[in-house]
């Protein structure tokens, strides 16, 4: 009989390891029944679990002892569920084999915990971590990295440690993932750090993938201009080029109320203070429209201007340096004695402080007594950094107390920089212009006029001539410094416009599009545009304005080299005692060398004309078709070659237009004889051009800054006249042109002019036209013939005209041959002394047979008589046509060259040729 229910514990605690099916229970699962040892009634047949879909089952291991076991139906995952709680009951086997009348135990609570296995690795929440730090600081924590673990237990799901994998970095990390720097970071040393970090869980399992941490180092905010280049490259012809196209001001959030910026272009070491035109002073004055008549007292040394030959000189810019030991005497007659009440003195001067406590006078220009006395009639000198102009009137001009000394006190006189000075004398008023600005004298002292005397005066530069009060006349009051372009112009004073033009810089600062400067921007240029001041309240407007500041050099061939730039700024803040300071910018403009032009003169280099044309009133035009052209060779760099292998490839010559400043027509050989020949030019040809001209026995010089086209026009009008042609057979001339006072010069173009002599000038004129200008044959007629006769003469037949022409040519050649043979003997004997000089002058590069193409020349061993007979025979037998003569002309030229070279000991024959 089944009297009793099974008994089990009221509660159980179990542990199961995930991915395992065995549950360890405490206490063990055992059911007891008081009906034991009665079969069936005292045995345990089952354990039943109550709960929805519990993944566990209980099995009976021994019915008699009631021992059982709890196990999992399948794998248990802690990450899905960490704990399970359910009800369990034990059942006996009933009263018989059929299991009838079974009884069950009370309900017991089972609580099972799932034991975790460390199956997951830590993973970071972010793929990349970024942070920015300011240089020079030590941070407690720059940023925190965080990793997670998917394991369920605290032991395996918690991150116990972080570690920096990258070696040798100035960073550390703690167990909570906080990264700090171990030393102060430097922006200049390294802008960015990239480090790798890993994590460990408490089971010491590390992350499968390390994480990247990027730390950017930000420089300490320093107020100043940013995004500008120290070197700015400028190519000639670029026009106005922005200097700082991307510049902006960093104020570090300072409370700025206004900003004042000064941009300075420093060019005091270029030429005379900046890049100016390097034409001669005469050419510049003509270009600027100055009055004519300026006398250059410091010209380039030459045969006619030799008083500057002993001075120290810089040839490039015609700068004369005076070291306190030199002076120059201006010859008498260069400057008129009476300068009148109106005259102008102009000069460039560079002068520093004078040595010594009480400095002596330093003379720039002085006109004093040559002998006996030591009176200064007029002088310009420096004394204690003051510029003084002395002007003593003669007693016959004035007999009263008159202004005599004019003093100016200017800092620029002793600043060791180039300045342009103009002294305009309009007695009794004297005005000084320095760099285009007017200055009145701060002190004027009066003096009595000089008593008249017959003592000659001496004009000097760089010192004053002391003719009296010493045992031997000598120089005194030497100048220390540099002078250039010292001129004096009697009878005229210069206008402000001309003075500004003469000293104008060709380079400077500029502003692109003034209209778009923005609101509230004030700006100011100095006269030479080397200093620009800008002021404004809004920083962004100032930034925009500064981006528009540019450099410009209007010279076609600027002086190459460095131009220094300096930008200084002052900032005002809103009610702040301490305001930010902006460091100065030091940059420079590199001006490249311009492509060098090649000036070429071309045209007809040889012609012959009858003597009558040279003797006429108009003479003969020398250069009717002269052409002046200029080309440059531009180089291009191939891009596909490495820098050290880069090859310069010349491009085709490019024609360019530029000005010239002088062209000279020089006489080769003996100079012109004024009594019988000259070069002429109508002055009207120079009107409307910036040109002037001088004439001498050595040639003709045209000067002034003007276009090549205008020079061509004037050169084509120069004529050569010779009214005594009997003694002259030819003349040779050389043409040479220049740009920038000789910096670029042309080729030497040689011209030979032959004078054809004949007793019958009309016949000569007619024959010369037929030979030299056959293309105008039909239009030639004698002036005395009516035009209708010419037309009628063409009518009969073409054959008649041809016969007449051939006969005329034959008669002319015979006559000319006999005449030249006769005159050659007279000419060679008369000129035998000068034959060597003539031989040197001969230029065999332009041999011609225009006059007598059928004449043959003797061999070196032939006598003059044999030569005459041979030429007569050839003239009688010569029946070749003009066409055959033309074909053989080349062979005859070659034969003539060979004879010329092999006959160097026969100057008489060369002179005849």
mmCIF file of C-alpha atoms in Angstrom, residues 283-639:
data_model
loop_
_atom_site.group_PDB
_atom_site.id
_atom_site.type_symbol
_atom_site.label_atom_id
_atom_site.label_comp_id
_atom_site.label_asym_id
_atom_site.label_seq_id
_atom_site.Cartn_x
_atom_site.Cartn_y
_atom_site.Cartn_z
ATOM 1 C CA UNK A 283 67.779 111.721 -73.405
ATOM 2 C CA UNK A 284 65.752 111.743 -70.189
ATOM 3 C CA UNK A 285 65.353 115.502 -70.254
ATOM 4 C CA UNK A 286 64.177 115.345 -73.850
ATOM 5 C CA UNK A 287 61.750 112.553 -72.907
ATOM 6 C CA UNK A 288 60.333 114.534 -69.987
ATOM 7 C CA UNK A 289 59.895 117.675 -72.074
ATOM 8 C CA UNK A 290 62.625 119.679 -70.346
ATOM 9 C CA UNK A 291 63.894 122.866 -71.910
ATOM 10 C CA UNK A 292 66.773 122.351 -74.292
ATOM 11 C CA UNK A 293 70.226 123.700 -73.530
ATOM 12 C CA UNK A 294 71.126 121.609 -70.457
ATOM 13 C CA UNK A 295 74.890 121.214 -70.081
ATOM 14 C CA UNK A 296 76.067 117.878 -68.639
ATOM 15 C CA UNK A 297 78.887 118.548 -66.193
ATOM 16 C CA UNK A 298 79.514 114.867 -65.405
ATOM 17 C CA UNK A 299 79.351 113.160 -68.798
ATOM 18 C CA UNK A 300 80.811 109.794 -69.630
ATOM 19 C CA UNK A 301 84.525 110.231 -70.418
ATOM 20 C CA UNK A 302 85.310 110.565 -74.118
ATOM 21 C CA UNK A 303 87.653 112.435 -76.444
ATOM 22 C CA UNK A 304 85.517 115.576 -76.268
ATOM 23 C CA UNK A 305 84.493 115.215 -72.597
ATOM 24 C CA UNK A 306 87.739 114.179 -70.959
ATOM 25 C CA UNK A 307 87.480 116.137 -67.693
ATOM 26 C CA UNK A 308 85.747 113.197 -65.959
ATOM 27 C CA UNK A 309 88.372 110.668 -67.032
ATOM 28 C CA UNK A 310 90.244 110.743 -63.711
ATOM 29 C CA UNK A 311 87.186 110.295 -61.470
ATOM 30 C CA UNK A 312 86.033 107.071 -59.830
ATOM 31 C CA UNK A 313 83.046 105.876 -61.795
ATOM 32 C CA UNK A 314 80.401 103.167 -61.920
ATOM 33 C CA UNK A 315 79.900 102.672 -65.665
ATOM 34 C CA UNK A 316 76.443 101.074 -65.464
ATOM 35 C CA UNK A 317 74.618 104.097 -64.088
ATOM 36 C CA UNK A 318 77.128 106.902 -64.769
ATOM 37 C CA UNK A 319 77.680 107.382 -61.037
ATOM 38 C CA UNK A 320 80.802 109.268 -59.962
ATOM 39 C CA UNK A 321 82.247 108.586 -56.503
ATOM 40 C CA UNK A 322 84.217 111.296 -54.729
ATOM 41 C CA UNK A 323 86.475 110.172 -51.879
ATOM 42 C CA UNK A 324 87.618 113.608 -50.685
ATOM 43 C CA UNK A 325 90.724 113.606 -52.864
ATOM 44 C CA UNK A 326 89.387 114.342 -56.332
ATOM 45 C CA UNK A 327 87.976 117.227 -58.279
ATOM 46 C CA UNK A 328 87.310 117.946 -61.938
ATOM 47 C CA UNK A 329 87.959 121.150 -63.878
ATOM 48 C CA UNK A 330 85.312 122.019 -66.434
ATOM 49 C CA UNK A 331 87.068 123.410 -69.561
ATOM 50 C CA UNK A 332 86.398 127.009 -70.564
ATOM 51 C CA UNK A 333 83.560 127.432 -73.017
ATOM 52 C CA UNK A 334 81.478 124.500 -71.791
ATOM 53 C CA UNK A 335 79.325 126.696 -69.518
ATOM 54 C CA UNK A 336 78.708 130.365 -70.430
ATOM 55 C CA UNK A 337 80.104 132.918 -68.011
ATOM 56 C CA UNK A 338 76.793 134.732 -67.648
ATOM 57 C CA UNK A 339 74.115 132.325 -66.409
ATOM 58 C CA UNK A 340 71.538 135.189 -66.361
ATOM 59 C CA UNK A 341 69.009 135.666 -63.553
ATOM 60 C CA UNK A 342 67.305 132.403 -64.433
ATOM 61 C CA UNK A 343 69.064 129.043 -64.466
ATOM 62 C CA UNK A 344 68.671 125.521 -63.103
ATOM 63 C CA UNK A 345 71.101 123.106 -61.475
ATOM 64 C CA UNK A 346 70.049 119.433 -61.261
ATOM 65 C CA UNK A 347 71.865 116.480 -59.709
ATOM 66 C CA UNK A 348 71.561 113.107 -58.034
ATOM 67 C CA UNK A 349 73.435 112.984 -54.720
ATOM 68 C CA UNK A 350 74.178 110.318 -52.125
ATOM 69 C CA UNK A 351 75.871 111.754 -49.038
ATOM 70 C CA UNK A 352 76.511 110.725 -45.456
ATOM 71 C CA UNK A 353 77.499 112.587 -42.276
ATOM 72 C CA UNK A 354 80.792 114.453 -42.530
ATOM 73 C CA UNK A 355 83.695 113.224 -40.394
ATOM 74 C CA UNK A 356 84.999 115.439 -37.604
ATOM 75 C CA UNK A 357 83.361 117.755 -35.086
ATOM 76 C CA UNK A 358 83.387 120.860 -37.257
ATOM 77 C CA UNK A 359 83.055 119.574 -40.775
ATOM 78 C CA UNK A 360 84.497 121.513 -43.695
ATOM 79 C CA UNK A 361 82.495 122.617 -46.664
ATOM 80 C CA UNK A 362 82.066 119.894 -49.257
ATOM 81 C CA UNK A 363 81.817 121.378 -52.721
ATOM 82 C CA UNK A 364 79.496 119.935 -55.338
ATOM 83 C CA UNK A 365 79.865 122.722 -57.897
ATOM 84 C CA UNK A 366 82.027 125.820 -57.663
ATOM 85 C CA UNK A 367 82.891 128.759 -59.940
ATOM 86 C CA UNK A 368 85.854 130.659 -58.496
ATOM 87 C CA UNK A 369 88.773 132.833 -59.541
ATOM 88 C CA UNK A 370 91.362 130.918 -61.497
ATOM 89 C CA UNK A 371 94.327 132.941 -60.230
ATOM 90 C CA UNK A 372 95.336 135.804 -57.888
ATOM 91 C CA UNK A 373 92.194 135.851 -55.770
ATOM 92 C CA UNK A 374 89.937 133.347 -54.041
ATOM 93 C CA UNK A 375 86.463 134.684 -54.717
ATOM 94 C CA UNK A 376 83.563 132.256 -55.219
ATOM 95 C CA UNK A 377 81.111 133.571 -57.796
ATOM 96 C CA UNK A 378 78.581 130.782 -57.408
ATOM 97 C CA UNK A 379 78.763 127.441 -55.664
ATOM 98 C CA UNK A 380 76.653 124.553 -54.406
ATOM 99 C CA UNK A 381 78.054 122.786 -51.355
ATOM 100 C CA UNK A 382 77.194 120.762 -48.234
ATOM 101 C CA UNK A 383 78.162 122.018 -44.792
ATOM 102 C CA UNK A 384 77.160 120.274 -41.547
ATOM 103 C CA UNK A 385 74.383 118.385 -43.317
ATOM 104 C CA UNK A 386 73.008 121.593 -44.764
ATOM 105 C CA UNK A 387 72.784 122.311 -48.451
ATOM 106 C CA UNK A 388 74.005 125.806 -49.311
ATOM 107 C CA UNK A 389 73.794 127.637 -52.617
ATOM 108 C CA UNK A 390 76.045 130.688 -53.019
ATOM 109 C CA UNK A 391 75.399 133.282 -55.718
ATOM 110 C CA UNK A 392 77.450 136.503 -55.734
ATOM 111 C CA UNK A 393 76.356 139.062 -58.270
ATOM 112 C CA UNK A 394 78.927 141.212 -60.089
ATOM 113 C CA UNK A 395 79.083 144.881 -59.189
ATOM 114 C CA UNK A 396 78.018 145.915 -62.680
ATOM 115 C CA UNK A 397 74.834 143.792 -62.326
ATOM 116 C CA UNK A 398 73.839 145.115 -58.910
ATOM 117 C CA UNK A 399 75.298 147.618 -56.471
ATOM 118 C CA UNK A 400 73.154 146.956 -53.412
ATOM 119 C CA UNK A 401 73.047 144.459 -50.581
ATOM 120 C CA UNK A 402 71.500 141.392 -52.192
ATOM 121 C CA UNK A 403 70.663 137.794 -51.180
ATOM 122 C CA UNK A 404 73.811 135.707 -51.644
ATOM 123 C CA UNK A 405 73.594 132.507 -49.566
ATOM 124 C CA UNK A 406 70.595 130.175 -49.409
ATOM 125 C CA UNK A 407 70.564 127.435 -46.742
ATOM 126 C CA UNK A 408 68.411 124.294 -46.521
ATOM 127 C CA UNK A 409 68.452 121.939 -43.563
ATOM 128 C CA UNK A 410 67.169 118.475 -44.538
ATOM 129 C CA UNK A 411 67.691 115.068 -42.965
ATOM 130 C CA UNK A 412 67.996 113.480 -46.393
ATOM 131 C CA UNK A 413 71.247 115.330 -47.111
ATOM 132 C CA UNK A 414 73.128 112.993 -44.745
ATOM 133 C CA UNK A 415 71.069 109.775 -44.824
ATOM 134 C CA UNK A 416 73.399 107.924 -47.245
ATOM 135 C CA UNK A 417 70.563 107.459 -49.724
ATOM 136 C CA UNK A 418 70.097 108.705 -53.289
ATOM 137 C CA UNK A 419 68.014 111.859 -53.707
ATOM 138 C CA UNK A 420 67.272 114.089 -56.682
ATOM 139 C CA UNK A 421 67.980 117.785 -56.162
ATOM 140 C CA UNK A 422 66.908 120.647 -58.425
ATOM 141 C CA UNK A 423 67.970 124.223 -57.636
ATOM 142 C CA UNK A 424 65.747 126.642 -59.551
ATOM 143 C CA UNK A 425 67.260 130.129 -59.563
ATOM 144 C CA UNK A 426 64.932 132.992 -60.418
ATOM 145 C CA UNK A 427 66.926 135.711 -58.736
ATOM 146 C CA UNK A 428 66.392 136.869 -56.051
ATOM 147 C CA UNK A 429 64.245 133.764 -55.374
ATOM 148 C CA UNK A 430 65.926 130.363 -55.191
ATOM 149 C CA UNK A 431 63.796 127.211 -54.787
ATOM 150 C CA UNK A 432 64.987 123.700 -53.983
ATOM 151 C CA UNK A 433 63.172 120.582 -55.161
ATOM 152 C CA UNK A 434 64.210 117.363 -53.470
ATOM 153 C CA UNK A 435 62.634 114.168 -54.837
ATOM 154 C CA UNK A 436 59.949 116.324 -56.426
ATOM 155 C CA UNK A 437 58.966 118.155 -53.212
ATOM 156 C CA UNK A 438 59.473 121.912 -52.852
ATOM 157 C CA UNK A 439 61.601 123.313 -50.012
ATOM 158 C CA UNK A 440 62.122 126.972 -49.232
ATOM 159 C CA UNK A 441 65.441 128.024 -47.657
ATOM 160 C CA UNK A 442 65.320 128.315 -43.877
ATOM 161 C CA UNK A 443 68.068 130.949 -43.964
ATOM 162 C CA UNK A 444 69.017 133.564 -46.554
ATOM 163 C CA UNK A 445 72.040 135.801 -45.964
ATOM 164 C CA UNK A 446 72.801 138.967 -47.919
ATOM 165 C CA UNK A 447 76.147 140.184 -49.235
ATOM 166 C CA UNK A 448 77.625 142.915 -51.369
ATOM 167 C CA UNK A 449 78.262 142.228 -55.045
ATOM 168 C CA UNK A 450 81.734 141.243 -56.233
ATOM 169 C CA UNK A 451 83.890 144.059 -57.587
ATOM 170 C CA UNK A 452 84.638 143.744 -61.284
ATOM 171 C CA UNK A 453 87.992 142.324 -62.344
ATOM 172 C CA UNK A 454 89.591 140.751 -65.375
ATOM 173 C CA UNK A 455 90.523 137.542 -63.570
ATOM 174 C CA UNK A 456 89.427 134.397 -65.396
ATOM 175 C CA UNK A 457 87.097 132.003 -63.595
ATOM 176 C CA UNK A 458 87.399 128.249 -63.110
ATOM 177 C CA UNK A 459 84.330 125.990 -62.875
ATOM 178 C CA UNK A 460 84.927 122.762 -60.913
ATOM 179 C CA UNK A 461 83.010 119.707 -59.710
ATOM 180 C CA UNK A 462 83.744 117.768 -56.508
ATOM 181 C CA UNK A 463 86.025 120.444 -55.076
ATOM 182 C CA UNK A 464 86.581 124.195 -55.326
ATOM 183 C CA UNK A 465 89.573 125.762 -57.074
ATOM 184 C CA UNK A 466 91.613 127.991 -54.809
ATOM 185 C CA UNK A 467 93.468 130.356 -57.103
ATOM 186 C CA UNK A 468 94.669 132.921 -54.549
ATOM 187 C CA UNK A 469 95.837 133.211 -50.945
ATOM 188 C CA UNK A 470 98.028 130.121 -51.469
ATOM 189 C CA UNK A 471 101.529 129.654 -52.846
ATOM 190 C CA UNK A 472 100.283 127.357 -55.582
ATOM 191 C CA UNK A 473 96.687 127.193 -56.866
ATOM 192 C CA UNK A 474 95.037 123.927 -55.870
ATOM 193 C CA UNK A 475 91.766 122.188 -55.089
ATOM 194 C CA UNK A 476 90.104 122.652 -51.692
ATOM 195 C CA UNK A 477 86.857 121.772 -49.898
ATOM 196 C CA UNK A 478 86.590 118.258 -51.351
ATOM 197 C CA UNK A 479 83.284 116.422 -51.596
ATOM 198 C CA UNK A 480 82.705 113.020 -49.929
ATOM 199 C CA UNK A 481 79.911 111.037 -51.568
ATOM 200 C CA UNK A 482 78.442 110.120 -54.944
ATOM 201 C CA UNK A 483 77.094 112.361 -57.687
ATOM 202 C CA UNK A 484 75.343 111.666 -60.974
ATOM 203 C CA UNK A 485 73.590 113.584 -63.761
ATOM 204 C CA UNK A 486 74.914 116.990 -62.689
ATOM 205 C CA UNK A 487 73.614 119.524 -65.210
ATOM 206 C CA UNK A 488 73.277 123.263 -65.457
ATOM 207 C CA UNK A 489 70.793 124.987 -67.742
ATOM 208 C CA UNK A 490 71.416 128.735 -68.281
ATOM 209 C CA UNK A 491 68.479 131.004 -68.978
ATOM 210 C CA UNK A 492 65.697 128.572 -68.040
ATOM 211 C CA UNK A 493 64.063 127.109 -64.932
ATOM 212 C CA UNK A 494 62.258 123.789 -64.833
ATOM 213 C CA UNK A 495 58.604 123.186 -64.062
ATOM 214 C CA UNK A 496 57.332 120.946 -61.280
ATOM 215 C CA UNK A 497 55.978 118.484 -63.857
ATOM 216 C CA UNK A 498 59.349 118.047 -65.580
ATOM 217 C CA UNK A 499 61.159 117.681 -62.242
ATOM 218 C CA UNK A 500 58.731 114.967 -61.135
ATOM 219 C CA UNK A 501 59.221 113.142 -64.428
ATOM 220 C CA UNK A 502 63.031 113.261 -64.196
ATOM 221 C CA UNK A 503 63.131 111.654 -60.738
ATOM 222 C CA UNK A 504 60.177 109.288 -61.154
ATOM 223 C CA UNK A 505 60.590 105.660 -60.095
ATOM 224 C CA UNK A 506 59.546 103.038 -62.619
ATOM 225 C CA UNK A 507 58.720 100.531 -59.892
ATOM 226 C CA UNK A 508 56.549 100.720 -56.834
ATOM 227 C CA UNK A 509 53.506 99.487 -54.946
ATOM 228 C CA UNK A 510 50.076 99.487 -56.515
ATOM 229 C CA UNK A 511 46.483 98.590 -55.581
ATOM 230 C CA UNK A 512 44.416 96.460 -57.941
ATOM 231 C CA UNK A 513 40.836 97.700 -58.351
ATOM 232 C CA UNK A 514 40.676 100.604 -55.927
ATOM 233 C CA UNK A 515 36.890 100.677 -56.193
ATOM 234 C CA UNK A 516 36.588 97.275 -54.515
ATOM 235 C CA UNK A 517 38.712 98.085 -51.479
ATOM 236 C CA UNK A 518 35.744 97.847 -49.142
ATOM 237 C CA UNK A 519 34.083 100.195 -46.717
ATOM 238 C CA UNK A 520 36.072 102.063 -44.137
ATOM 239 C CA UNK A 521 39.547 101.464 -45.629
ATOM 240 C CA UNK A 522 41.798 104.517 -45.674
ATOM 241 C CA UNK A 523 45.046 104.372 -47.640
ATOM 242 C CA UNK A 524 47.905 106.704 -48.542
ATOM 243 C CA UNK A 525 50.921 106.425 -50.864
ATOM 244 C CA UNK A 526 54.162 108.379 -50.559
ATOM 245 C CA UNK A 527 55.210 110.286 -53.733
ATOM 246 C CA UNK A 528 57.457 107.503 -55.041
ATOM 247 C CA UNK A 529 54.844 104.822 -54.255
ATOM 248 C CA UNK A 530 57.342 102.854 -52.202
ATOM 249 C CA UNK A 531 55.316 103.176 -48.977
ATOM 250 C CA UNK A 532 51.599 102.386 -48.610
ATOM 251 C CA UNK A 533 49.686 103.026 -45.382
ATOM 252 C CA UNK A 534 46.284 101.348 -44.860
ATOM 253 C CA UNK A 535 43.900 101.780 -41.937
ATOM 254 C CA UNK A 536 40.543 100.207 -41.117
ATOM 255 C CA UNK A 537 38.207 98.957 -38.376
ATOM 256 C CA UNK A 538 37.168 95.616 -39.843
ATOM 257 C CA UNK A 539 39.806 92.888 -39.961
ATOM 258 C CA UNK A 540 38.243 91.094 -42.922
ATOM 259 C CA UNK A 541 38.207 94.328 -44.952
ATOM 260 C CA UNK A 542 41.865 94.864 -44.108
ATOM 261 C CA UNK A 543 42.609 91.308 -45.228
ATOM 262 C CA UNK A 544 40.830 91.902 -48.547
ATOM 263 C CA UNK A 545 42.601 95.221 -49.072
ATOM 264 C CA UNK A 546 46.047 93.760 -48.385
ATOM 265 C CA UNK A 547 45.419 90.977 -50.894
ATOM 266 C CA UNK A 548 45.028 93.660 -53.568
ATOM 267 C CA UNK A 549 48.415 95.290 -52.876
ATOM 268 C CA UNK A 550 50.727 94.544 -55.788
ATOM 269 C CA UNK A 551 54.176 95.298 -57.178
ATOM 270 C CA UNK A 552 54.576 96.929 -60.573
ATOM 271 C CA UNK A 553 57.649 97.674 -62.692
ATOM 272 C CA UNK A 554 56.870 99.562 -65.878
ATOM 273 C CA UNK A 555 60.355 99.243 -67.377
ATOM 274 C CA UNK A 556 60.598 96.958 -70.358
ATOM 275 C CA UNK A 557 64.076 95.897 -69.216
ATOM 276 C CA UNK A 558 64.033 96.274 -65.407
ATOM 277 C CA UNK A 559 67.084 95.972 -63.195
ATOM 278 C CA UNK A 560 67.160 92.355 -62.048
ATOM 279 C CA UNK A 561 67.576 91.490 -58.380
ATOM 280 C CA UNK A 562 65.918 91.527 -54.976
ATOM 281 C CA UNK A 563 63.480 94.166 -53.682
ATOM 282 C CA UNK A 564 62.873 93.834 -49.947
ATOM 283 C CA UNK A 565 59.358 94.143 -48.515
ATOM 284 C CA UNK A 566 58.390 95.008 -44.967
ATOM 285 C CA UNK A 567 54.889 95.037 -43.457
ATOM 286 C CA UNK A 568 54.445 96.535 -39.998
ATOM 287 C CA UNK A 569 51.104 96.680 -38.178
ATOM 288 C CA UNK A 570 49.689 98.341 -35.069
ATOM 289 C CA UNK A 571 46.457 97.204 -33.413
ATOM 290 C CA UNK A 572 44.075 99.034 -31.090
ATOM 291 C CA UNK A 573 41.718 97.089 -28.825
ATOM 292 C CA UNK A 574 38.415 97.955 -27.119
ATOM 293 C CA UNK A 575 39.331 99.542 -23.795
ATOM 294 C CA UNK A 576 42.199 97.143 -23.190
ATOM 295 C CA UNK A 577 45.359 98.290 -21.496
ATOM 296 C CA UNK A 578 47.290 95.383 -22.986
ATOM 297 C CA UNK A 579 46.634 94.731 -26.678
ATOM 298 C CA UNK A 580 48.033 92.125 -29.022
ATOM 299 C CA UNK A 581 51.200 92.930 -30.963
ATOM 300 C CA UNK A 582 51.570 91.903 -34.625
ATOM 301 C CA UNK A 583 55.073 90.797 -35.718
ATOM 302 C CA UNK A 584 56.509 92.457 -38.843
ATOM 303 C CA UNK A 585 56.623 90.615 -42.156
ATOM 304 C CA UNK A 586 59.954 90.481 -44.003
ATOM 305 C CA UNK A 587 59.628 89.281 -47.597
ATOM 306 C CA UNK A 588 61.239 90.089 -50.923
ATOM 307 C CA UNK A 589 60.383 90.417 -54.606
ATOM 308 C CA UNK A 590 62.784 88.671 -56.972
ATOM 309 C CA UNK A 591 62.788 90.539 -60.295
ATOM 310 C CA UNK A 592 64.027 88.291 -63.093
ATOM 311 C CA UNK A 593 66.370 89.339 -65.894
ATOM 312 C CA UNK A 594 64.522 90.375 -69.038
ATOM 313 C CA UNK A 595 65.225 88.520 -72.265
ATOM 314 C CA UNK A 596 68.048 90.375 -73.984
ATOM 315 C CA UNK A 597 66.958 91.924 -77.283
ATOM 316 C CA UNK A 598 69.046 91.601 -80.411
ATOM 317 C CA UNK A 599 68.827 94.844 -82.400
ATOM 318 C CA UNK A 600 69.474 94.379 -86.108
ATOM 319 C CA UNK A 601 69.992 97.104 -88.725
ATOM 320 C CA UNK A 602 69.524 96.105 -92.346
ATOM 321 C CA UNK A 603 69.170 97.762 -95.703
ATOM 322 C CA UNK A 604 71.097 98.544 -98.894
ATOM 323 C CA UNK A 605 74.780 98.451 -97.932
ATOM 324 C CA UNK A 606 76.326 99.675 -101.185
ATOM 325 C CA UNK A 607 75.326 101.972 -104.000
ATOM 326 C CA UNK A 608 76.856 104.257 -106.630
ATOM 327 C CA UNK A 609 75.580 107.593 -107.863
ATOM 328 C CA UNK A 610 76.896 110.145 -110.355
ATOM 329 C CA UNK A 611 78.933 112.993 -108.938
ATOM 330 C CA UNK A 612 76.302 115.483 -110.040
ATOM 331 C CA UNK A 613 73.800 114.099 -107.564
ATOM 332 C CA UNK A 614 76.244 114.504 -104.666
ATOM 333 C CA UNK A 615 76.963 118.069 -105.785
ATOM 334 C CA UNK A 616 73.299 119.001 -105.981
ATOM 335 C CA UNK A 617 71.641 121.144 -103.329
ATOM 336 C CA UNK A 618 69.853 118.201 -101.698
ATOM 337 C CA UNK A 619 72.701 115.704 -102.030
ATOM 338 C CA UNK A 620 72.081 111.951 -101.876
ATOM 339 C CA UNK A 621 69.967 110.134 -99.269
ATOM 340 C CA UNK A 622 72.277 107.688 -97.517
ATOM 341 C CA UNK A 623 69.849 105.198 -95.986
ATOM 342 C CA UNK A 624 66.655 105.196 -98.065
ATOM 343 C CA UNK A 625 65.519 101.727 -97.003
ATOM 344 C CA UNK A 626 67.099 101.271 -93.578
ATOM 345 C CA UNK A 627 65.205 98.886 -91.319
ATOM 346 C CA UNK A 628 65.657 98.493 -87.536
ATOM 347 C CA UNK A 629 64.233 95.369 -85.935
ATOM 348 C CA UNK A 630 64.620 93.750 -82.527
ATOM 349 C CA UNK A 631 64.157 90.107 -81.616
ATOM 350 C CA UNK A 632 64.370 88.051 -78.433
ATOM 351 C CA UNK A 633 65.041 84.349 -78.002
ATOM 352 C CA UNK A 634 62.661 82.923 -75.442
ATOM 353 C CA UNK A 635 63.622 79.730 -73.597
ATOM 354 C CA UNK A 636 61.117 77.087 -72.510
ATOM 355 C CA UNK A 637 61.720 74.373 -69.912
ATOM 356 C CA UNK A 638 60.634 70.822 -70.699
ATOM 357 C CA UNK A 639 58.387 69.537 -67.927
#
